[in-house]
Amino acid sequence: MPELTWQKSSYCAQGNSCVNVAATATGTIHLTESGDPSRAILKTTPTTFSTLLHTLKHKEEPHRG
């Protein structure tokens, strides 16, 4: 596996549970969570990652009341 340059999510608060993202020259997106002791890495395509981000940003807030 090529050396990955990890970038911490801009939505990460102070603490040990942050999403980290890295991309390779071949276009694979790698995701990991900084608080995961197993250091599991998920791999996805740019299209799928973009869909995930779009869904999370546009998720409708539940109605309260």
JSON list of C-alpha atoms in Angstrom, two decimals:
[
{"chain": "A", "resi": 1, "resn": "MET", "atom": "CA", "xyz": [0.00, 0.00, 0.00]},
{"chain": "A", "resi": 2, "resn": "PRO", "atom": "CA", "xyz": [1.37, 3.45, -0.85]},
{"chain": "A", "resi": 3, "resn": "GLU", "atom": "CA", "xyz": [2.15, 5.89, 1.95]},
{"chain": "A", "resi": 4, "resn": "LEU", "atom": "CA", "xyz": [-1.06, 7.70, 2.85]},
{"chain": "A", "resi": 5, "resn": "THR", "atom": "CA", "xyz": [-1.31, 11.35, 3.84]},
{"chain": "A", "resi": 6, "resn": "TRP", "atom": "CA", "xyz": [-4.17, 11.52, 6.32]},
{"chain": "A", "resi": 7, "resn": "GLN", "atom": "CA", "xyz": [-6.36, 14.59, 6.75]},
{"chain": "A", "resi": 8, "resn": "LYS", "atom": "CA", "xyz": [-8.56, 15.02, 9.83]},
{"chain": "A", "resi": 9, "resn": "SER", "atom": "CA", "xyz": [-12.20, 15.97, 9.30]},
{"chain": "A", "resi": 10, "resn": "SER", "atom": "CA", "xyz": [-12.90, 19.67, 9.73]},
{"chain": "A", "resi": 11, "resn": "TYR", "atom": "CA", "xyz": [-15.94, 18.67, 11.82]},
{"chain": "A", "resi": 12, "resn": "CYS", "atom": "CA", "xyz": [-13.78, 16.89, 14.38]},
{"chain": "A", "resi": 13, "resn": "ALA", "atom": "CA", "xyz": [-14.07, 18.29, 17.87]},
{"chain": "A", "resi": 14, "resn": "GLN", "atom": "CA", "xyz": [-11.24, 18.00, 20.35]},
{"chain": "A", "resi": 15, "resn": "GLY", "atom": "CA", "xyz": [-10.90, 14.40, 21.40]},
{"chain": "A", "resi": 16, "resn": "ASN", "atom": "CA", "xyz": [-9.95, 11.01, 20.13]},
{"chain": "A", "resi": 17, "resn": "SER", "atom": "CA", "xyz": [-12.85, 10.13, 17.80]},
{"chain": "A", "resi": 18, "resn": "CYS", "atom": "CA", "xyz": [-12.20, 11.79, 14.48]},
{"chain": "A", "resi": 19, "resn": "VAL", "atom": "CA", "xyz": [-12.70, 10.63, 10.91]},
{"chain": "A", "resi": 20, "resn": "ASN", "atom": "CA", "xyz": [-9.50, 10.73, 8.88]},
{"chain": "A", "resi": 21, "resn": "VAL", "atom": "CA", "xyz": [-9.43, 10.68, 5.07]},
{"chain": "A", "resi": 22, "resn": "ALA", "atom": "CA", "xyz": [-6.63, 9.96, 2.61]},
{"chain": "A", "resi": 23, "resn": "ALA", "atom": "CA", "xyz": [-6.65, 9.66, -1.18]},
{"chain": "A", "resi": 24, "resn": "THR", "atom": "CA", "xyz": [-4.21, 7.82, -3.44]},
{"chain": "A", "resi": 25, "resn": "ALA", "atom": "CA", "xyz": [-3.01, 8.76, -6.91]},
{"chain": "A", "resi": 26, "resn": "THR", "atom": "CA", "xyz": [-5.19, 5.95, -8.29]},
{"chain": "A", "resi": 27, "resn": "GLY", "atom": "CA", "xyz": [-8.29, 7.65, -6.88]},
{"chain": "A", "resi": 28, "resn": "THR", "atom": "CA", "xyz": [-9.06, 5.35, -3.97]},
{"chain": "A", "resi": 29, "resn": "ILE", "atom": "CA", "xyz": [-10.43, 7.10, -0.88]},
{"chain": "A", "resi": 30, "resn": "HIS", "atom": "CA", "xyz": [-9.34, 5.67, 2.49]},
{"chain": "A", "resi": 31, "resn": "LEU", "atom": "CA", "xyz": [-11.26, 6.33, 5.71]},
{"chain": "A", "resi": 32, "resn": "THR", "atom": "CA", "xyz": [-10.33, 5.55, 9.29]},
{"chain": "A", "resi": 33, "resn": "GLU", "atom": "CA", "xyz": [-11.43, 6.62, 12.75]},
{"chain": "A", "resi": 34, "resn": "SER", "atom": "CA", "xyz": [-8.70, 7.90, 15.05]},
{"chain": "A", "resi": 35, "resn": "GLY", "atom": "CA", "xyz": [-10.18, 6.27, 18.15]},
{"chain": "A", "resi": 36, "resn": "ASP", "atom": "CA", "xyz": [-10.18, 2.78, 16.59]},
{"chain": "A", "resi": 37, "resn": "PRO", "atom": "CA", "xyz": [-7.41, 0.71, 18.21]},
{"chain": "A", "resi": 38, "resn": "SER", "atom": "CA", "xyz": [-7.52, -1.84, 15.34]},
{"chain": "A", "resi": 39, "resn": "ARG", "atom": "CA", "xyz": [-6.73, 0.96, 12.86]},
{"chain": "A", "resi": 40, "resn": "ALA", "atom": "CA", "xyz": [-9.26, -0.47, 10.39]},
{"chain": "A", "resi": 41, "resn": "ILE", "atom": "CA", "xyz": [-9.22, 1.30, 7.03]},
{"chain": "A", "resi": 42, "resn": "LEU", "atom": "CA", "xyz": [-12.24, 1.44, 4.74]},
{"chain": "A", "resi": 43, "resn": "LYS", "atom": "CA", "xyz": [-11.66, 1.96, 1.02]},
{"chain": "A", "resi": 44, "resn": "THR", "atom": "CA", "xyz": [-14.13, 3.50, -1.41]},
{"chain": "A", "resi": 45, "resn": "THR", "atom": "CA", "xyz": [-14.40, 5.32, -4.72]},
{"chain": "A", "resi": 46, "resn": "PRO", "atom": "CA", "xyz": [-14.58, 9.11, -5.06]},
{"chain": "A", "resi": 47, "resn": "THR", "atom": "CA", "xyz": [-18.17, 8.83, -6.37]},
{"chain": "A", "resi": 48, "resn": "THR", "atom": "CA", "xyz": [-19.36, 6.78, -3.40]},
{"chain": "A", "resi": 49, "resn": "PHE", "atom": "CA", "xyz": [-17.55, 9.05, -0.93]},
{"chain": "A", "resi": 50, "resn": "SER", "atom": "CA", "xyz": [-19.11, 12.12, -2.56]},
{"chain": "A", "resi": 51, "resn": "THR", "atom": "CA", "xyz": [-22.56, 10.53, -2.26]},
{"chain": "A", "resi": 52, "resn": "LEU", "atom": "CA", "xyz": [-21.94, 9.82, 1.43]},
{"chain": "A", "resi": 53, "resn": "LEU", "atom": "CA", "xyz": [-20.87, 13.42, 2.10]},
{"chain": "A", "resi": 54, "resn": "HIS", "atom": "CA", "xyz": [-23.85, 14.81, 0.16]},
{"chain": "A", "resi": 55, "resn": "THR", "atom": "CA", "xyz": [-26.24, 12.59, 2.12]},
{"chain": "A", "resi": 56, "resn": "LEU", "atom": "CA", "xyz": [-24.75, 13.58, 5.46]},
{"chain": "A", "resi": 57, "resn": "LYS", "atom": "CA", "xyz": [-24.78, 17.30, 4.65]},
{"chain": "A", "resi": 58, "resn": "HIS", "atom": "CA", "xyz": [-28.38, 17.25, 3.42]},
{"chain": "A", "resi": 59, "resn": "LYS", "atom": "CA", "xyz": [-29.87, 14.89, 5.96]},
{"chain": "A", "resi": 60, "resn": "GLU", "atom": "CA", "xyz": [-33.17, 16.25, 7.16]},
{"chain": "A", "resi": 61, "resn": "GLU", "atom": "CA", "xyz": [-33.36, 16.97, 10.88]},
{"chain": "A", "resi": 62, "resn": "PRO", "atom": "CA", "xyz": [-36.02, 14.93, 12.70]},
{"chain": "A", "resi": 63, "resn": "HIS", "atom": "CA", "xyz": [-39.11, 16.82, 13.80]},
{"chain": "A", "resi": 64, "resn": "ARG", "atom": "CA", "xyz": [-39.37, 17.39, 17.52]},
{"chain": "A", "resi": 65, "resn": "GLY", "atom": "CA", "xyz": [-42.50, 18.00, 19.39]}
]
